[in-house]
Amino acid sequence: MTKQILVRADDLGYSRGVNYGIYDATHIGMIRNVGIMVNMPFTQHGWDLIKDVQDLSIGLHTDISNGRPITDPKLLPSITTPDGFFKHSKVYRSATEDFVDYDEVVMEIEAQYQALVALIGRKPDYFEGHAVVSENFVKGMKAVAAKHNVPFLDFAFDGSPVPFKGKKMKPIMSSVTDGDSYDAVEVIKNAAEYSLDHNDEIPMAIFHCGYLDEYILTNSSLTRPRPKEVAAACDPDLIQW
């Protein structure tokens, strides 16, 4: 029986360390699917590292919780701080209600979409979002994706399958919960085995490949699993398996 699995690397552009991790995961390793943050200072650097990789699927990893928006932050008061940066993801997680203004977030999502098209010279292969639980954010991404006829890749935080291009994708992202015990090799092997028992679903292992630089250590709650995922993606024994 055929084992189907998708392994995705998110966060290109987050930092130089993340970019170099994704460089290794795409040049040496198995990664052929990368989500790009277009609003970060390191976006161009990351794209320059991977743009020549053949058969690479590129997604808009829509970001409203890191760095500055592309839109004038004065037009986005619901999702930015007084100094012009996006509100951090922990602000969204601790909120008791959805404070994201729909019209504001659509404006920024559209700006990020246009920035990605300008960066890579074409439409992205899919549309999804980074680290924020907000109905208006998801609604806005779906609207902009539909406007430009780009497939929207949803994410279920409870791990339930999500529809994509007529198939059911099973998101797997245990790196955020397993901490130091996280084993990225086992994640891929378990995902492939899951495929055998659920032939109507395709496991989607969501990786955040990267090396740990000062920016990531200061700004991201996801640290140690990142280099583990680079190592797994580049593991010759795992690739052969």
mmCIF file of C-alpha atoms in Angstrom:
data_model
loop_
_atom_site.group_PDB
_atom_site.id
_atom_site.type_symbol
_atom_site.label_atom_id
_atom_site.label_comp_id
_atom_site.label_asym_id
_atom_site.label_seq_id
_atom_site.Cartn_x
_atom_site.Cartn_y
_atom_site.Cartn_z
ATOM 1 C CA MET A 1 0.000 0.000 0.000
ATOM 2 C CA THR A 2 1.143 3.551 -0.699
ATOM 3 C CA LYS A 3 2.022 5.771 2.235
ATOM 4 C CA GLN A 4 1.156 9.401 1.545
ATOM 5 C CA ILE A 5 2.583 12.169 3.700
ATOM 6 C CA LEU A 6 3.156 15.894 3.341
ATOM 7 C CA VAL A 7 5.989 17.547 5.300
ATOM 8 C CA ARG A 8 5.755 21.333 5.371
ATOM 9 C CA ALA A 9 8.296 23.866 6.665
ATOM 10 C CA ASP A 10 6.777 27.118 7.912
ATOM 11 C CA ASP A 11 8.326 30.459 8.901
ATOM 12 C CA LEU A 12 10.793 31.255 6.097
ATOM 13 C CA GLY A 13 11.788 34.875 6.721
ATOM 14 C CA TYR A 14 11.331 34.718 10.506
ATOM 15 C CA SER A 15 15.092 35.011 11.136
ATOM 16 C CA ARG A 16 18.423 34.245 9.493
ATOM 17 C CA GLY A 17 18.740 31.098 11.600
ATOM 18 C CA VAL A 18 15.334 29.872 10.442
ATOM 19 C CA ASN A 19 16.235 30.668 6.841
ATOM 20 C CA TYR A 20 19.459 28.653 6.999
ATOM 21 C CA GLY A 21 17.619 25.744 8.591
ATOM 22 C CA ILE A 22 15.075 25.725 5.769
ATOM 23 C CA TYR A 23 17.925 26.071 3.266
ATOM 24 C CA ASP A 24 19.416 22.810 4.550
ATOM 25 C CA ALA A 25 15.996 21.116 4.765
ATOM 26 C CA THR A 26 15.265 21.924 1.099
ATOM 27 C CA HIS A 27 18.748 21.503 -0.405
ATOM 28 C CA ILE A 28 19.926 18.475 1.574
ATOM 29 C CA GLY A 29 16.656 17.215 2.973
ATOM 30 C CA MET A 30 13.153 16.135 2.030
ATOM 31 C CA ILE A 31 11.256 19.435 2.351
ATOM 32 C CA ARG A 32 9.467 20.533 -0.833
ATOM 33 C CA ASN A 33 6.795 22.709 0.753
ATOM 34 C CA VAL A 34 7.625 26.058 2.413
ATOM 35 C CA GLY A 35 5.463 28.766 3.988
ATOM 36 C CA ILE A 36 6.874 32.296 3.727
ATOM 37 C CA MET A 37 6.410 35.217 6.131
ATOM 38 C CA VAL A 38 6.593 38.256 3.860
ATOM 39 C CA ASN A 39 6.565 41.028 6.461
ATOM 40 C CA MET A 40 9.877 40.270 8.174
ATOM 41 C CA PRO A 41 13.303 41.906 7.618
ATOM 42 C CA PHE A 42 14.766 38.510 6.646
ATOM 43 C CA THR A 43 12.179 37.576 3.996
ATOM 44 C CA GLN A 44 14.291 38.448 0.955
ATOM 45 C CA HIS A 45 17.290 36.678 2.492
ATOM 46 C CA GLY A 46 15.249 33.507 2.965
ATOM 47 C CA TRP A 47 13.789 33.556 -0.529
ATOM 48 C CA ASP A 48 17.226 34.089 -2.091
ATOM 49 C CA LEU A 49 18.403 30.920 -0.328
ATOM 50 C CA ILE A 50 15.650 28.628 -1.672
ATOM 51 C CA LYS A 51 14.361 30.201 -4.887
ATOM 52 C CA ASP A 52 16.344 27.831 -7.130
ATOM 53 C CA VAL A 53 15.059 24.627 -5.502
ATOM 54 C CA GLN A 54 13.159 22.567 -8.060
ATOM 55 C CA ASP A 55 9.534 21.491 -7.557
ATOM 56 C CA LEU A 56 9.075 23.590 -4.432
ATOM 57 C CA SER A 57 5.540 24.407 -3.281
ATOM 58 C CA ILE A 58 5.294 27.916 -1.821
ATOM 59 C CA GLY A 59 2.598 29.104 0.560
ATOM 60 C CA LEU A 60 1.737 32.466 2.072
ATOM 61 C CA HIS A 61 2.352 31.960 5.788
ATOM 62 C CA THR A 62 0.167 34.926 6.727
ATOM 63 C CA ASP A 63 1.569 36.638 9.818
ATOM 64 C CA ILE A 64 -0.146 39.102 12.166
ATOM 65 C CA SER A 65 1.884 38.409 15.308
ATOM 66 C CA ASN A 66 5.552 39.111 14.455
ATOM 67 C CA GLY A 67 7.409 42.206 13.342
ATOM 68 C CA ARG A 68 5.699 45.092 11.573
ATOM 69 C CA PRO A 69 2.779 44.970 9.154
ATOM 70 C CA ILE A 70 3.179 45.858 5.501
ATOM 71 C CA THR A 71 0.176 48.176 5.786
ATOM 72 C CA ASP A 72 0.561 51.438 7.716
ATOM 73 C CA PRO A 73 0.071 50.283 11.333
ATOM 74 C CA LYS A 74 -2.044 53.378 12.018
ATOM 75 C CA LEU A 75 -4.696 51.749 9.830
ATOM 76 C CA LEU A 76 -4.554 48.523 11.875
ATOM 77 C CA PRO A 77 -5.169 49.560 15.506
ATOM 78 C CA SER A 78 -6.865 46.278 16.470
ATOM 79 C CA ILE A 79 -3.791 44.144 15.683
ATOM 80 C CA THR A 80 -0.852 46.496 16.284
ATOM 81 C CA THR A 81 0.824 48.123 19.277
ATOM 82 C CA PRO A 82 1.305 51.901 19.670
ATOM 83 C CA ASP A 83 4.902 51.560 18.419
ATOM 84 C CA GLY A 84 3.747 50.001 15.130
ATOM 85 C CA PHE A 85 4.458 46.314 15.674
ATOM 86 C CA PHE A 86 2.011 43.433 15.508
ATOM 87 C CA LYS A 87 0.595 42.281 18.814
ATOM 88 C CA HIS A 88 2.394 39.140 19.981
ATOM 89 C CA SER A 89 0.764 35.720 19.613
ATOM 90 C CA LYS A 90 0.427 35.410 23.399
ATOM 91 C CA VAL A 91 -1.916 38.427 23.330
ATOM 92 C CA TYR A 92 -4.208 36.556 20.948
ATOM 93 C CA ARG A 93 -4.006 33.367 23.018
ATOM 94 C CA SER A 94 -4.899 35.135 26.262
ATOM 95 C CA ALA A 95 -7.819 37.130 24.809
ATOM 96 C CA THR A 96 -11.335 36.246 25.913
ATOM 97 C CA GLU A 97 -12.857 37.446 22.630
ATOM 98 C CA ASP A 98 -11.795 37.999 19.040
ATOM 99 C CA PHE A 99 -10.438 41.565 18.993
ATOM 100 C CA VAL A 100 -9.254 41.354 15.368
ATOM 101 C CA ASP A 101 -11.128 43.819 13.162
ATOM 102 C CA TYR A 102 -12.161 42.028 9.967
ATOM 103 C CA ASP A 103 -11.707 44.974 7.573
ATOM 104 C CA GLU A 104 -8.300 45.794 9.046
ATOM 105 C CA VAL A 105 -6.996 42.253 8.815
ATOM 106 C CA VAL A 106 -8.249 41.826 5.238
ATOM 107 C CA MET A 107 -6.289 44.963 4.299
ATOM 108 C CA GLU A 108 -3.093 43.489 5.733
ATOM 109 C CA ILE A 109 -3.678 39.999 4.312
ATOM 110 C CA GLU A 110 -4.158 41.517 0.852
ATOM 111 C CA ALA A 111 -0.921 43.499 1.276
ATOM 112 C CA GLN A 112 0.957 40.348 2.293
ATOM 113 C CA TYR A 113 -0.468 38.451 -0.667
ATOM 114 C CA GLN A 114 0.685 41.160 -3.076
ATOM 115 C CA ALA A 115 4.113 41.250 -1.420
ATOM 116 C CA LEU A 116 4.509 37.495 -1.879
ATOM 117 C CA VAL A 117 3.506 37.658 -5.545
ATOM 118 C CA ALA A 118 6.084 40.410 -6.044
ATOM 119 C CA LEU A 119 8.718 38.351 -4.205
ATOM 120 C CA ILE A 120 8.305 35.020 -6.005
ATOM 121 C CA GLY A 121 6.902 36.289 -9.307
ATOM 122 C CA ARG A 122 3.717 34.214 -9.266
ATOM 123 C CA LYS A 123 0.725 33.219 -7.173
ATOM 124 C CA PRO A 124 1.447 31.085 -4.116
ATOM 125 C CA ASP A 125 0.385 27.449 -4.199
ATOM 126 C CA TYR A 126 -1.657 27.790 -1.024
ATOM 127 C CA PHE A 127 -2.733 30.230 1.682
ATOM 128 C CA GLU A 128 -2.553 29.658 5.456
ATOM 129 C CA GLY A 129 -1.828 31.467 8.705
ATOM 130 C CA HIS A 130 0.711 31.664 11.504
ATOM 131 C CA ALA A 131 0.062 31.005 15.204
ATOM 132 C CA VAL A 132 -3.105 33.061 15.773
ATOM 133 C CA VAL A 133 -6.507 31.821 16.907
ATOM 134 C CA SER A 134 -9.003 34.331 15.522
ATOM 135 C CA GLU A 135 -12.203 33.725 13.566
ATOM 136 C CA ASN A 136 -11.866 37.074 11.796
ATOM 137 C CA PHE A 137 -8.268 36.282 10.816
ATOM 138 C CA VAL A 138 -9.304 32.943 9.312
ATOM 139 C CA LYS A 139 -12.358 34.501 7.665
ATOM 140 C CA GLY A 140 -10.132 37.206 6.170
ATOM 141 C CA MET A 141 -7.615 34.708 4.810
ATOM 142 C CA LYS A 142 -10.387 32.688 3.211
ATOM 143 C CA ALA A 143 -11.808 35.820 1.581
ATOM 144 C CA VAL A 144 -8.484 36.987 0.132
ATOM 145 C CA ALA A 145 -7.585 33.474 -1.004
ATOM 146 C CA ALA A 146 -10.936 33.141 -2.775
ATOM 147 C CA LYS A 147 -10.524 36.569 -4.376
ATOM 148 C CA HIS A 148 -7.250 35.470 -5.975
ATOM 149 C CA ASN A 149 -8.286 31.863 -6.605
ATOM 150 C CA VAL A 150 -5.592 30.415 -4.338
ATOM 151 C CA PRO A 151 -6.357 27.222 -2.352
ATOM 152 C CA PHE A 152 -6.838 27.880 1.366
ATOM 153 C CA LEU A 153 -5.206 25.432 3.751
ATOM 154 C CA ASP A 154 -7.045 25.543 7.061
ATOM 155 C CA PHE A 155 -5.619 24.387 10.378
ATOM 156 C CA ALA A 156 -7.462 22.594 13.165
ATOM 157 C CA PHE A 157 -5.870 23.141 16.576
ATOM 158 C CA ASP A 158 -7.609 19.989 17.798
ATOM 159 C CA GLY A 159 -5.831 17.925 15.135
ATOM 160 C CA SER A 160 -8.954 17.017 13.172
ATOM 161 C CA PRO A 161 -8.621 16.645 9.367
ATOM 162 C CA VAL A 162 -9.113 19.740 7.202
ATOM 163 C CA PRO A 163 -10.237 19.863 3.542
ATOM 164 C CA PHE A 164 -7.746 20.863 0.851
ATOM 165 C CA LYS A 165 -8.078 20.421 -2.930
ATOM 166 C CA GLY A 166 -10.730 17.751 -2.545
ATOM 167 C CA LYS A 167 -8.687 15.750 -0.039
ATOM 168 C CA LYS A 168 -8.556 15.563 3.740
ATOM 169 C CA MET A 169 -5.308 16.678 5.367
ATOM 170 C CA LYS A 170 -4.469 15.540 8.912
ATOM 171 C CA PRO A 171 -2.367 18.286 10.577
ATOM 172 C CA ILE A 172 0.383 17.067 12.918
ATOM 173 C CA MET A 173 2.317 19.628 14.965
ATOM 174 C CA SER A 174 3.473 17.970 18.183
ATOM 175 C CA SER A 175 6.580 20.181 18.378
ATOM 176 C CA VAL A 176 4.590 22.795 20.298
ATOM 177 C CA THR A 177 3.620 20.365 23.067
ATOM 178 C CA ASP A 178 6.429 17.797 23.375
ATOM 179 C CA GLY A 179 9.276 20.161 24.294
ATOM 180 C CA ASP A 180 12.691 18.554 24.878
ATOM 181 C CA SER A 181 11.236 15.067 24.385
ATOM 182 C CA TYR A 182 10.159 15.909 20.839
ATOM 183 C CA ASP A 183 11.352 13.370 18.260
ATOM 184 C CA ALA A 184 10.912 14.688 14.712
ATOM 185 C CA VAL A 185 11.994 11.410 13.104
ATOM 186 C CA GLU A 186 9.253 9.526 14.933
ATOM 187 C CA VAL A 187 6.734 12.175 13.906
ATOM 188 C CA ILE A 188 7.391 11.439 10.238
ATOM 189 C CA LYS A 189 7.395 7.672 10.712
ATOM 190 C CA ASN A 190 4.185 7.782 12.756
ATOM 191 C CA ALA A 191 2.559 10.032 10.173
ATOM 192 C CA ALA A 192 3.376 7.553 7.419
ATOM 193 C CA GLU A 193 1.954 4.686 9.475
ATOM 194 C CA TYR A 194 -1.166 6.776 10.135
ATOM 195 C CA SER A 195 -1.589 7.010 6.367
ATOM 196 C CA LEU A 196 -1.909 3.229 6.107
ATOM 197 C CA ASP A 197 -4.769 3.096 8.608
ATOM 198 C CA HIS A 198 -6.544 6.209 7.289
ATOM 199 C CA ASN A 199 -6.308 5.975 3.528
ATOM 200 C CA ASP A 200 -8.845 8.762 3.085
ATOM 201 C CA GLU A 201 -6.562 11.230 4.896
ATOM 202 C CA ILE A 202 -3.089 12.589 4.113
ATOM 203 C CA PRO A 203 -0.944 13.300 7.190
ATOM 204 C CA MET A 204 0.551 16.816 7.096
ATOM 205 C CA ALA A 205 3.570 17.136 9.372
ATOM 206 C CA ILE A 206 4.014 20.857 10.050
ATOM 207 C CA PHE A 207 7.689 21.559 10.702
ATOM 208 C CA HIS A 208 9.345 24.801 11.758
ATOM 209 C CA CYS A 209 12.875 24.031 10.626
ATOM 210 C CA GLY A 210 15.554 26.430 11.778
ATOM 211 C CA TYR A 211 18.739 27.074 13.697
ATOM 212 C CA LEU A 212 18.565 29.007 16.941
ATOM 213 C CA ASP A 213 19.803 32.566 16.601
ATOM 214 C CA GLU A 214 19.296 35.398 19.061
ATOM 215 C CA TYR A 215 16.139 36.637 17.360
ATOM 216 C CA ILE A 216 14.371 33.283 17.663
ATOM 217 C CA LEU A 217 15.527 32.750 21.246
ATOM 218 C CA THR A 218 14.163 36.182 22.153
ATOM 219 C CA ASN A 219 10.929 36.221 20.136
ATOM 220 C CA SER A 220 9.693 32.652 19.677
ATOM 221 C CA SER A 221 8.354 30.173 22.214
ATOM 222 C CA LEU A 222 9.281 27.366 19.796
ATOM 223 C CA THR A 223 13.036 26.811 20.025
ATOM 224 C CA ARG A 224 14.640 23.399 20.597
ATOM 225 C CA PRO A 225 12.361 21.495 18.169
ATOM 226 C CA ARG A 226 13.471 23.673 15.231
ATOM 227 C CA PRO A 227 16.994 22.232 14.762
ATOM 228 C CA LYS A 228 15.627 18.756 15.533
ATOM 229 C CA GLU A 229 13.337 19.139 12.540
ATOM 230 C CA VAL A 230 16.219 20.247 10.318
ATOM 231 C CA ALA A 231 18.152 17.153 11.401
ATOM 232 C CA ALA A 232 15.170 14.877 10.700
ATOM 233 C CA ALA A 233 14.487 16.426 7.292
ATOM 234 C CA CYS A 234 18.144 15.925 6.334
ATOM 235 C CA ASP A 235 18.586 12.456 7.901
ATOM 236 C CA PRO A 236 19.731 10.173 5.022
ATOM 237 C CA ASP A 237 18.415 7.054 6.781
ATOM 238 C CA LEU A 238 14.985 8.625 7.244
ATOM 239 C CA ILE A 239 14.921 9.859 3.655
ATOM 240 C CA GLN A 240 15.757 6.357 2.436
ATOM 241 C CA TRP A 241 13.085 4.885 4.752
#
